[in-house]
Tab-separated table of C-alpha atoms in Angstrom:
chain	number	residue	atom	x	y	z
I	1	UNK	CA	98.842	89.560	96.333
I	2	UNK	CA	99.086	88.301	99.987
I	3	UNK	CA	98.467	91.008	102.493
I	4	UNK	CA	99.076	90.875	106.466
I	5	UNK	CA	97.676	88.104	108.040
I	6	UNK	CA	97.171	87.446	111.514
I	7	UNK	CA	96.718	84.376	113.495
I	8	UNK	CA	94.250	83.338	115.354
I	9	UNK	CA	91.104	85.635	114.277
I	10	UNK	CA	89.738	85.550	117.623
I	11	UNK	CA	90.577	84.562	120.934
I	12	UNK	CA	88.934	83.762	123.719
I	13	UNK	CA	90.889	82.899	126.880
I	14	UNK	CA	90.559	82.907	130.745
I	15	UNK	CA	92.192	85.758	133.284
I	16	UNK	CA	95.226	84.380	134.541
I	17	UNK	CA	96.411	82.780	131.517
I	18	UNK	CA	99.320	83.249	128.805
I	19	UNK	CA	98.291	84.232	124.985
I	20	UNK	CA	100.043	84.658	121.581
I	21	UNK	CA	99.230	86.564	118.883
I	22	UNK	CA	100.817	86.245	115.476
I	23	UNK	CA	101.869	88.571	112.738
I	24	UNK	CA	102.678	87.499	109.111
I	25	UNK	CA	103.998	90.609	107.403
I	26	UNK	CA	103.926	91.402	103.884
I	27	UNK	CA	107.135	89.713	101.680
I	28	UNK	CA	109.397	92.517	101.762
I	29	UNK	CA	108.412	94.616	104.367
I	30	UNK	CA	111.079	95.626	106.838
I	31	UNK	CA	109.160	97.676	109.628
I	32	UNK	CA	106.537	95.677	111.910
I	33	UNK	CA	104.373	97.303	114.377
I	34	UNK	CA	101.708	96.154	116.683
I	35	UNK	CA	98.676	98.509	118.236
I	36	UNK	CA	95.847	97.745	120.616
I	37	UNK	CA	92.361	98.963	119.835
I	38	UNK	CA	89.763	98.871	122.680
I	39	UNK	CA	86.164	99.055	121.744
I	40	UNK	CA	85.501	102.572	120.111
I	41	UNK	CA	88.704	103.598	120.890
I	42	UNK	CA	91.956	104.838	118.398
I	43	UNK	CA	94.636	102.548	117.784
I	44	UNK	CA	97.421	102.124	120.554
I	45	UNK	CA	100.519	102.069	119.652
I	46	UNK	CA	102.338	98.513	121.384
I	47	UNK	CA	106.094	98.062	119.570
I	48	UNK	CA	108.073	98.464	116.582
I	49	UNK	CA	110.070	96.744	114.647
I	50	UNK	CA	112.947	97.666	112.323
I	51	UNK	CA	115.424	95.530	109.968
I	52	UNK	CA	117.934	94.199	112.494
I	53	UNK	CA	117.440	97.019	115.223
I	54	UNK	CA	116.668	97.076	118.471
I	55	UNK	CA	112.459	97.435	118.436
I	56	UNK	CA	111.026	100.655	120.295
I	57	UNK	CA	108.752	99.010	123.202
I	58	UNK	CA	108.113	102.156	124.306
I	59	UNK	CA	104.148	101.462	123.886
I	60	UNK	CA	103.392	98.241	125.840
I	61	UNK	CA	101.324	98.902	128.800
I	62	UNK	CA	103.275	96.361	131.370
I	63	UNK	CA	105.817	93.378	131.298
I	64	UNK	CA	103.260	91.392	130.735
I	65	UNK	CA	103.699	92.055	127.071
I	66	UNK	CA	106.384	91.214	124.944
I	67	UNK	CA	106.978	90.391	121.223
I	68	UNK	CA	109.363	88.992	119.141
I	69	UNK	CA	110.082	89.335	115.108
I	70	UNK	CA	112.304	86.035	114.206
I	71	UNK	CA	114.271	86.223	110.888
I	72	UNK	CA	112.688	89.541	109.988
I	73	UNK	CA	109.806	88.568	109.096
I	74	UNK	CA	107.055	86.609	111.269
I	75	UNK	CA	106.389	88.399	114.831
I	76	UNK	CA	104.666	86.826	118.021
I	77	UNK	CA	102.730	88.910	120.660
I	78	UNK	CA	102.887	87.512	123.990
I	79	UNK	CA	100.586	88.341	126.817
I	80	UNK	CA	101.382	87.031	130.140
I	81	UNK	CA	98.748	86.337	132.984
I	82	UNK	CA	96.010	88.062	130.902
I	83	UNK	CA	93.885	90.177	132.516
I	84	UNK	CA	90.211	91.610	131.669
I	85	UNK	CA	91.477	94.758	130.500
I	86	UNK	CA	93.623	93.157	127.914
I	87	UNK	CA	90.373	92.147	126.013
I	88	UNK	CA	90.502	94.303	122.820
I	89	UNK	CA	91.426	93.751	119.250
I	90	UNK	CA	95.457	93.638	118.289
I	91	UNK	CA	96.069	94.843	114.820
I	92	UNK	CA	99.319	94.486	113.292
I	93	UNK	CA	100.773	96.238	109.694
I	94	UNK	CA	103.601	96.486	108.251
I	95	UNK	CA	105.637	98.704	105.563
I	96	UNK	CA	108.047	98.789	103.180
I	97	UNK	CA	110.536	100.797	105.921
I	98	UNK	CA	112.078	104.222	105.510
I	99	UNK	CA	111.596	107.474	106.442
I	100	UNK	CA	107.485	108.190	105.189
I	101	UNK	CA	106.212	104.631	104.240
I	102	UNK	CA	102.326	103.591	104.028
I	103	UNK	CA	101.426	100.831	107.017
I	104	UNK	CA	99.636	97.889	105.408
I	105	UNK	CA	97.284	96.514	108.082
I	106	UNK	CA	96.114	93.147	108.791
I	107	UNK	CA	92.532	92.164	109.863
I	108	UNK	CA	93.328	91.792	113.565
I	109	UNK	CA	93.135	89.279	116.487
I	110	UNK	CA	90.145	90.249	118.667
I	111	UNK	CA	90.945	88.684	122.498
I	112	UNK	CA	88.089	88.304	125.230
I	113	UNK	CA	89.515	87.616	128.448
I	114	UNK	CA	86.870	85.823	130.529
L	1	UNK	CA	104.236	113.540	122.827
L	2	UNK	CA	101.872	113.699	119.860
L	3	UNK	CA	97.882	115.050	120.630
L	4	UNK	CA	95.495	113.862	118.586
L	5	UNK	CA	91.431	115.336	117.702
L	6	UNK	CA	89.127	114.228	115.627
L	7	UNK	CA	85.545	114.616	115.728
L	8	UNK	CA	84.319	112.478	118.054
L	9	UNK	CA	80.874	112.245	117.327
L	10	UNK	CA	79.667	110.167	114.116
L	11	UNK	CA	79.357	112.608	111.026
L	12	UNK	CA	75.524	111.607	108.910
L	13	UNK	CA	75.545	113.518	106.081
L	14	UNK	CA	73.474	113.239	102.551
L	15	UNK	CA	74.554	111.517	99.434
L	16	UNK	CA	75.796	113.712	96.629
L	17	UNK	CA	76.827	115.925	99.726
L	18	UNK	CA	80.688	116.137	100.532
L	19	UNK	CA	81.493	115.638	103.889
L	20	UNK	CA	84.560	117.298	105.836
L	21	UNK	CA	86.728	116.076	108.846
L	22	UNK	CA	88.911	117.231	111.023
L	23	UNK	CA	92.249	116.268	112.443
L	24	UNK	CA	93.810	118.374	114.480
L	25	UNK	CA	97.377	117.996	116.574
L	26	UNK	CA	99.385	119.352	119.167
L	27	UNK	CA	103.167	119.546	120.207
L	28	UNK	CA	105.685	120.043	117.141
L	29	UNK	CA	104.423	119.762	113.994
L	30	UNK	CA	104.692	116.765	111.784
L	31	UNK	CA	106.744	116.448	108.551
L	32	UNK	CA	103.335	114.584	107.197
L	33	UNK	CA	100.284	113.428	108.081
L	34	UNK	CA	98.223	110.077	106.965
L	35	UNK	CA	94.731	109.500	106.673
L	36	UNK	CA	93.297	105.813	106.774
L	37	UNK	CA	89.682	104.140	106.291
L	38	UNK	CA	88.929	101.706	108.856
L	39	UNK	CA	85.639	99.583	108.121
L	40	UNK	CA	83.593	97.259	111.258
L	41	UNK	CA	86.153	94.238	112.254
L	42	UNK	CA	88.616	95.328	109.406
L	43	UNK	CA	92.099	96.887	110.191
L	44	UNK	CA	92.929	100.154	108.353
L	45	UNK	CA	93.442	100.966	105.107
L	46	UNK	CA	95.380	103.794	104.076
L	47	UNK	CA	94.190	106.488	101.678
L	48	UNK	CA	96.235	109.660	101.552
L	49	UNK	CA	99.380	111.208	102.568
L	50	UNK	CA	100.360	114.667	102.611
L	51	UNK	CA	103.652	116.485	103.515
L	52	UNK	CA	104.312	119.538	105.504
L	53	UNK	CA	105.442	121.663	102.385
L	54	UNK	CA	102.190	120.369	100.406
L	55	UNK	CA	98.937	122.178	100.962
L	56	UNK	CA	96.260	119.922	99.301
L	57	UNK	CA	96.462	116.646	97.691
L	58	UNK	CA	93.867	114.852	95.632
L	59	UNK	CA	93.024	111.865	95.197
L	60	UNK	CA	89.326	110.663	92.862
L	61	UNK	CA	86.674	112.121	95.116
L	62	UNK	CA	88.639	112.410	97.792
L	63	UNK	CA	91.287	116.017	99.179
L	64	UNK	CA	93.450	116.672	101.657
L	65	UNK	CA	94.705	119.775	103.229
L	66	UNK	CA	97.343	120.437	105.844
L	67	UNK	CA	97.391	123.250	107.386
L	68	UNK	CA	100.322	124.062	109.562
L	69	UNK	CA	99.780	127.395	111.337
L	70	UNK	CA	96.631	125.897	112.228
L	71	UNK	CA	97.593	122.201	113.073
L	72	UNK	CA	94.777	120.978	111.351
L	73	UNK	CA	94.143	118.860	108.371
L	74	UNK	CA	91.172	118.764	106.577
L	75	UNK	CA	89.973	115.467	104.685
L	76	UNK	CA	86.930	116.141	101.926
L	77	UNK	CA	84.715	113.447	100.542
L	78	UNK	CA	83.181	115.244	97.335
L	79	UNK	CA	79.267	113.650	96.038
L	80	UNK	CA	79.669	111.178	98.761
L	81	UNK	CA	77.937	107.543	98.572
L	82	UNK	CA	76.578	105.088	100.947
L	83	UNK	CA	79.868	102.948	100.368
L	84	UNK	CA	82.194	105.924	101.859
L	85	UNK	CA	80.280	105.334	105.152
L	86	UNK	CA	82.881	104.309	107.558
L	87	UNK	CA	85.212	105.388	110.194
L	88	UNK	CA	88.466	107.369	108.923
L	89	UNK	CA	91.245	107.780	111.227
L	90	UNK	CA	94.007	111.006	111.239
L	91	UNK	CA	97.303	109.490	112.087
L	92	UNK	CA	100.347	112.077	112.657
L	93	UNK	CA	104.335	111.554	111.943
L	94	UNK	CA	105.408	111.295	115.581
L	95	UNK	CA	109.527	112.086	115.654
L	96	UNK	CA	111.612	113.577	112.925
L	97	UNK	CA	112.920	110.792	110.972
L	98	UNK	CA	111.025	108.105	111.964
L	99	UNK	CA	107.969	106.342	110.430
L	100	UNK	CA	106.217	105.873	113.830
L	101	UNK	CA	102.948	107.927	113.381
L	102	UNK	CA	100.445	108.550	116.563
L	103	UNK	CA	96.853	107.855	115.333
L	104	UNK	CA	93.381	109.668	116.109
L	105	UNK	CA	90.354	108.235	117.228
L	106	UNK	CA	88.516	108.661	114.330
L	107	UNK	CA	85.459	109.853	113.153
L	108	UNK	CA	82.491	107.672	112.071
L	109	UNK	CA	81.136	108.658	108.797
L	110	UNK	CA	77.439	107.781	107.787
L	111	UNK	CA	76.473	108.608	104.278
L	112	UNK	CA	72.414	108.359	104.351
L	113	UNK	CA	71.107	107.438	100.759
């Protein structure tokens, strides 16, 4: 069956300019989440998504990040003015929702910032 | 706020051998505890979950224990094979009633043949 996909694969892009990142969840899946992983690092936790409410943003590192799910299902990851020390690879997963659920990941976007 | 450790240093051990890692966590402890497989330019995968009233789960070649006096969990790879090399990643229930989990930095696993 169709997994998480993300879109593009990879990204290269100059300082200064605006990227998005896209999520395409898993048919079903209710809870969204985006993390950042730097180069031998563990995976940083960006925003959340749930159903209809209100997503915990409580991860993203400035305002120069935002995302948006639309219709509960597709999400965009927005990075304004990128800078060099955006460069890293963005991996989102989703799950089925409630309480304990397994996160289903997708391969990740990896971004260079020039 | 949820405090990660895993072994950072890679882990080589033999084939046939099992190999052990460690997660351990700070702050409150977690009402369970996930551990994933992460393989070069691949997102996660997940493999096992435990709870905090279960002690060890199984799962093929693979167990998990959770210890909470200790804050540790314990993943086991019995007669490991070159295929099990890759990194595995600890990832901890972060608030009661909520799925967000905090993840480790995982440790790399080699598996020499």
């Amino acid at each position: 069956g169709a997994g998480v996909s993300q879109s593009p694969s990879n990204k290269v892009t100059e300082k200064g300019k605006d990227v998005e990142l896209r999520c395409d969840p898993i048919s079903g899946h209710t809870a969204l989440y985006w993390y950042r992983q730097s180069l031998g690092q563990g995976l940083e936790f960006l925003i959340y998504f749930q159903g209809n409410s209100a997503p915990d943003k409580s991860g993203l590192p400035s305002d120069r990040f935002s995302a948006e799910r639309t219709g509960g299902s597709v999400s965009t990851l927005t990075i304004q003015r990128t800078q060099q020390e955006d460069s890293a690879v963005y991996l989102c997963a989703s799950s089925l929702g409630g309480q304990v659920q397994t996160q289903y990941f997708g391969p990740g976007t990896r971004l260079l910032v020039l | 706020s949820q405090k990660i450790e895993q072994n950072s240093e890679a882990l080589n051990i033999q084939e046939g051998k099992t190999a052990t890692l460690t997660c351990n966590y700070t702050n409150y402890s977690p009402a369970y505890l996930q551990w994933y497989r992460q393989d070069p330019g691949r997102g996660p995968v997940f493999l096992l979950l435990i709870r905090e009233n279960e002690k060890e789960k199984r799962k093929e070649r693979l167990k998990v224990t959770f210890d909470t006096t200790l804050k540790q969990s314990l993943f086991h790879i019995t007669a490991s094979q070159p295929a099990d090399s890759a990194t595995y990643l600890c990832a901890v229930e972060r608030s009661g009633g909520y799925q967000k989990v905090t993840f480790g930095t995982g440790t790399k696993l080699q598996v020499i043949p």
